[in-house]
Amino acid sequence: MKRIGVLTSGGDAPGMNACVRAVVRTGAYYGMEVFGIERGYDGLIAGDIDEIGPRDVSDTIQRGGTILKTARSTAFLEKEGFERAIAMLGNFKIEGLVVIGGNGSLSGAVDLKKAGVAVIGLPGTIDNDLPFTDYTIGFDTAVNTALSAISNVRDTSNAHERTTIIDVMGRECGDIAIYAGITGGAEIILVPEEPVDLDDVCRQLVESRNKGKSSSIIVKAEGVDIDSNALDEEITKRTGLDVKVVVLGYIQRGGSPTAQDRLLASLVGHKAAALLHEGISGKTVGVRGGEVVVDDIEKAMKMKRRPRRDLIEMARTLAF
Ligand code: F6P
């Protein structure tokens, strides 16, 4: 291929810029023209597309957000918008497209593939909920941001002998809660993959206090089917403990990407451009067992994720 496009779509994730940079520079290295598409599928539909060269991505590897901007496009889900997006690729003579995004964005990429577009899907989301890769771009940074918040909250929880519920993102996936919870020494981790047993939660908190712990941290994923404030009320009512809620929200999506995220982004971005250069498309690129893996995009999006029950079990033991 001689001309490729790249877009970021859905929620921004730290490392997206490092990934765009890798696509742009690898594309240029192989003599391809690379076009940056703004605001995800919305920008593709609108034709907000410009050539982007190696120097345009200088000084971006360390930046959070996305220089291409992003959007959750509703127009792309409509027949008219979808067809306009494909027509626009033709107008700009873009032969191959790299989509960096999460579940919804990569499902869009599957639809494009089915319509005959040469696409490569890359995992860009803090949620770590994509089945074809062990880690997604932005996950490690989000975990570290949550971890830093847990460490701060632990200090004040200890000082006031409190229980604090820390509400983290992740949609229907508990990985941010699990990784930040384990590394932050949380007493309890609540994830959407496991039913919440309120009696058990309260029993653990009381036991913890009786064992001499002066504070408790509960890390709760946003996808758990009890709201953090409702959980606070229940625990207070049943145990009499002093409970506070901290909702971390969008601070988890911003910030400079960690080394891990920059590396992952660089690896998959480089591979995507190299595949398109060879004329290979209809794939996802991820990492499994430390290796870069390339999968058929339709099969990749149908793979099953294994919930990390083993890690939740271990966290329970470590909170003893
Ligand atoms: O997918 C990333 C994510 O941050 C989720 O963890 C969260 O549920 C969602 O996006 C929030 O989306 P929005 O930016 O549309 O509020």
XYZ file of C-alpha atoms and ligand atoms in Angstrom:
336
model
C 0.000 0.000 0.000
C 1.077 3.555 -0.641
C -1.419 5.628 1.336
C -2.846 4.802 4.765
C -4.998 6.540 7.370
C -5.021 6.450 11.160
C -7.693 7.482 13.655
C -8.316 7.307 17.399
C -11.869 6.581 18.506
C -13.958 6.190 21.678
C -12.634 7.189 25.102
C -9.108 8.612 24.966
C -6.386 6.483 26.542
C -2.832 7.440 27.549
C -0.516 6.016 24.895
C -2.758 6.746 21.919
C -0.269 9.417 20.791
C 2.630 6.993 21.089
C 0.639 4.619 18.890
C -0.182 7.262 16.251
C 3.495 8.226 16.268
C 4.533 4.619 15.649
C 2.059 4.251 12.760
C 3.149 7.557 11.189
C 6.889 6.952 11.475
C 6.760 3.302 10.425
C 4.536 4.276 7.485
C 6.993 7.006 6.449
C 9.927 4.610 6.900
C 8.295 2.288 4.364
C 7.659 5.190 1.971
C 3.893 5.368 2.548
C 1.871 8.561 2.848
C 0.039 8.633 6.190
C -3.166 10.587 6.766
C -4.391 11.550 10.229
C -8.184 11.465 10.575
C -9.600 13.764 13.260
C -12.266 12.888 15.849
C -12.486 9.211 15.005
C -15.267 8.062 12.703
C -16.950 11.503 12.925
C -13.923 13.103 11.273
C -13.796 10.352 8.669
C -17.417 11.030 7.729
C -16.770 14.787 7.611
C -13.527 14.425 5.661
C -11.403 16.043 8.399
C -8.317 14.344 7.088
C -4.779 15.686 6.658
C -1.430 14.242 5.758
C 0.694 13.722 8.858
C 4.467 13.318 8.702
C 7.181 12.079 11.054
C 7.931 15.592 12.391
C 4.235 16.206 13.135
C 4.400 13.523 15.806
C 7.573 14.858 17.449
C 7.225 15.489 21.161
C 4.001 13.467 21.433
C 5.128 10.109 22.863
C 4.896 11.471 26.413
C 1.525 13.180 26.007
C -1.829 11.865 27.200
C -5.054 12.430 25.264
C -4.850 12.183 21.497
C -3.481 14.724 19.026
C -6.015 13.418 16.505
C -8.911 14.068 18.933
C -11.515 11.386 19.466
C -15.274 10.887 19.516
C -17.920 8.266 20.145
C -19.548 8.562 16.746
C -23.271 7.931 16.538
C -23.389 8.962 12.857
C -21.114 6.030 11.958
C -23.714 3.618 13.356
C -26.246 4.868 10.779
C -26.213 3.505 7.216
C -25.738 6.966 5.719
C -22.787 7.866 7.940
C -21.165 4.474 7.437
C -21.404 4.780 3.652
C -20.066 8.339 3.723
C -17.098 7.126 5.789
C -16.260 4.509 3.164
C -16.728 7.024 0.334
C -14.392 9.461 2.100
C -11.632 6.852 2.243
C -12.057 6.561 -1.529
C -12.000 10.363 -2.015
C -8.677 10.583 -0.195
C -7.400 7.418 -1.939
C -6.673 5.869 1.459
C -5.974 2.179 0.868
C -5.618 1.009 4.452
C -6.939 2.283 7.790
C -5.583 1.869 11.320
C -8.281 2.186 14.009
C -7.047 2.731 17.580
C -9.857 2.300 20.102
C -11.880 0.091 22.395
C -14.739 -2.341 21.947
C -17.191 -0.098 20.077
C -14.506 1.378 17.823
C -13.089 -2.007 16.872
C -16.585 -3.391 16.250
C -16.861 -0.495 13.773
C -13.596 -1.668 12.232
C -15.077 -5.171 11.825
C -18.007 -3.633 9.925
C -15.582 -1.741 7.700
C -13.689 -4.941 6.995
C -16.925 -6.705 6.048
C -17.639 -3.808 3.663
C -14.277 -4.410 1.963
C -12.100 -1.812 3.699
C -8.521 -2.821 4.541
C -8.393 -2.199 8.305
C -6.135 -2.978 11.232
C -7.609 -2.673 14.750
C -5.411 -1.675 17.690
C -6.427 -1.893 21.373
C -6.735 1.657 22.739
C -8.754 1.810 25.964
C -8.007 2.101 29.664
C -10.562 -0.657 30.374
C -8.425 -3.697 29.406
C -11.597 -5.396 28.206
C -10.509 -6.552 24.750
C -10.303 -10.317 24.380
C -7.412 -10.622 21.913
C -4.720 -8.936 24.004
C -3.415 -9.302 27.552
C -3.167 -5.527 27.877
C -4.681 -2.512 26.162
C -3.022 0.853 25.555
C -3.777 3.134 28.522
C -4.575 0.417 31.052
C -1.222 0.523 32.836
C -1.308 4.322 33.144
C -4.883 4.226 34.481
C -3.874 1.592 37.041
C -0.932 3.730 38.165
C -3.153 6.811 38.452
C -5.655 4.844 40.534
C -2.811 3.418 42.618
C -1.439 6.864 43.397
C -4.934 7.950 44.514
C -5.280 4.836 46.706
C -1.948 5.602 48.381
C -3.060 9.157 49.197
C -6.444 8.002 50.430
C -4.813 5.324 52.589
C -2.934 8.006 54.530
C -6.055 9.938 55.395
C -8.116 6.775 55.978
C -5.523 5.613 58.478
C -5.408 8.980 60.214
C -9.205 9.014 60.641
C -9.591 5.232 61.088
C -12.023 5.118 58.195
C -13.230 2.810 55.468
C -12.937 4.362 52.005
C -14.611 3.149 48.835
C -12.557 4.070 45.765
C -14.657 3.908 42.618
C -12.608 3.212 39.471
C -13.480 3.016 35.765
C -13.453 -0.036 33.511
C -16.980 -0.392 32.189
C -17.931 -4.114 32.530
C -14.341 -5.132 33.264
C -12.820 -5.255 36.752
C -9.155 -5.195 35.730
C -8.382 -1.601 36.788
C -9.936 -2.378 40.190
C -8.044 -5.675 40.498
C -4.589 -4.379 39.505
C -4.878 -1.105 41.449
C -6.464 -2.931 44.380
C -3.733 -5.552 44.669
C -0.880 -3.073 44.266
C -2.551 -0.599 46.645
C -3.101 -3.250 49.318
C -6.899 -2.956 49.251
C -8.846 -4.956 51.835
C -11.713 -5.588 49.402
C -11.949 -5.521 45.604
C -15.378 -5.513 43.968
C -15.679 -6.249 40.243
C -18.563 -6.745 37.801
C -17.408 -10.287 37.011
C -18.340 -11.452 40.551
C -21.633 -10.980 42.436
C -21.355 -8.666 45.450
C -22.201 -10.303 48.774
C -22.923 -7.393 51.126
C -22.951 -9.618 54.216
C -19.509 -10.888 53.306
C -18.192 -7.368 52.648
C -19.438 -6.151 56.048
C -18.115 -9.240 57.815
C -14.655 -8.738 56.273
C -14.593 -5.065 57.276
C -15.526 -5.816 60.880
C -13.014 -8.677 61.049
C -10.344 -6.387 59.660
C -11.045 -3.831 62.365
C -11.038 -6.546 65.047
C -7.676 -7.782 63.771
C -6.210 -4.338 64.480
C -6.356 -2.667 61.077
C -7.131 1.008 61.529
C -8.377 1.628 57.984
C -9.887 -0.299 55.109
C -9.836 0.407 51.400
C -12.510 -1.005 49.112
C -11.698 -0.659 45.410
C -14.947 -0.918 43.477
C -15.183 -1.087 39.688
C -17.822 1.188 38.164
C -19.556 -1.787 36.493
C -20.490 -3.405 39.832
C -24.260 -3.381 40.141
C -24.363 -1.387 43.372
C -23.663 2.338 43.282
C -20.800 3.495 45.543
C -23.021 5.840 47.571
C -25.583 3.071 48.101
C -22.750 0.765 49.166
C -21.538 3.433 51.618
C -25.050 3.685 53.131
C -25.414 -0.094 53.472
C -22.020 -0.555 55.130
C -22.598 2.361 57.502
C -26.044 1.048 58.432
C -24.879 -2.520 58.999
C -21.508 -1.915 60.703
C -21.508 1.604 62.112
C -18.122 2.200 60.445
C -17.173 5.659 59.175
C -17.253 5.311 55.371
C -16.224 7.789 52.636
C -16.521 7.510 48.849
C -13.936 8.724 46.311
C -14.957 8.503 42.647
C -11.793 8.795 40.557
C -13.527 9.417 37.200
C -11.742 11.034 34.286
C -8.411 11.597 36.020
C -7.824 7.929 35.130
C -8.062 8.701 31.419
C -5.498 11.519 31.361
C -1.817 11.941 32.123
C 1.490 11.002 30.599
C 1.572 7.326 29.581
C 3.761 4.919 31.558
C 6.751 3.212 29.925
C 4.628 0.052 29.654
C 1.886 1.852 27.711
C 4.355 3.663 25.458
C 6.054 0.364 24.666
C 2.793 -1.471 23.949
C 1.567 1.425 21.799
C 4.823 1.526 19.863
C 4.874 -2.240 19.307
C 1.316 -2.512 17.973
C 1.460 0.758 16.003
C 4.676 -0.292 14.312
C 3.262 -3.724 13.478
C 0.032 -2.259 12.065
C 1.843 -0.014 9.589
C 4.233 -2.829 8.641
C 1.287 -5.159 7.933
C -0.443 -2.585 5.722
C 2.838 -2.005 3.890
C 2.898 -5.743 3.100
C -0.730 -5.529 1.934
C -2.046 -7.458 4.958
C -5.267 -6.221 6.593
C -8.411 -7.376 8.391
C -6.353 -7.980 11.550
C -5.955 -6.883 15.124
C -2.579 -6.530 16.789
C -2.190 -7.173 20.502
C 0.155 -8.841 22.981
C -0.241 -12.239 24.605
C 2.352 -13.834 26.859
C 4.740 -10.975 26.102
C 4.617 -11.529 22.320
C 3.052 -9.319 19.662
C 0.142 -11.260 18.156
C -1.788 -10.708 14.931
C -5.314 -12.129 14.667
C -8.156 -12.065 12.193
C -10.228 -9.091 13.370
C -13.586 -10.895 13.289
C -12.240 -13.864 15.248
C -10.326 -11.600 17.636
C -13.428 -9.652 18.625
C -15.301 -12.911 19.322
C -12.632 -14.355 21.610
C -13.589 -14.811 25.275
C -11.876 -12.959 28.097
C -10.989 -14.930 31.207
C -12.052 -13.032 34.356
C -9.107 -12.828 36.790
C -10.768 -14.715 39.698
C -7.318 -16.035 40.666
C -6.109 -12.485 41.294
C -9.188 -11.588 43.346
C -8.641 -14.696 45.470
C -5.004 -13.787 45.980
C -5.935 -10.214 46.980
C -8.215 -11.650 49.654
C -5.385 -13.708 51.086
C -3.013 -10.750 51.044
C -5.536 -8.639 52.978
C -5.479 -11.200 55.857
O -14.008 3.143 27.912
C -13.300 4.020 28.715
C -14.203 4.646 29.742
O -13.454 5.577 30.498
C -14.936 3.682 30.667
O -14.118 3.191 31.702
C -16.091 4.519 31.134
O -17.176 3.705 31.503
C -16.419 5.322 29.901
O -15.243 5.345 29.115
C -16.853 6.737 30.138
O -17.192 7.273 28.890
P -17.430 8.792 28.523
O -16.103 9.417 28.222
O -18.266 8.742 27.295
O -18.093 9.419 29.706
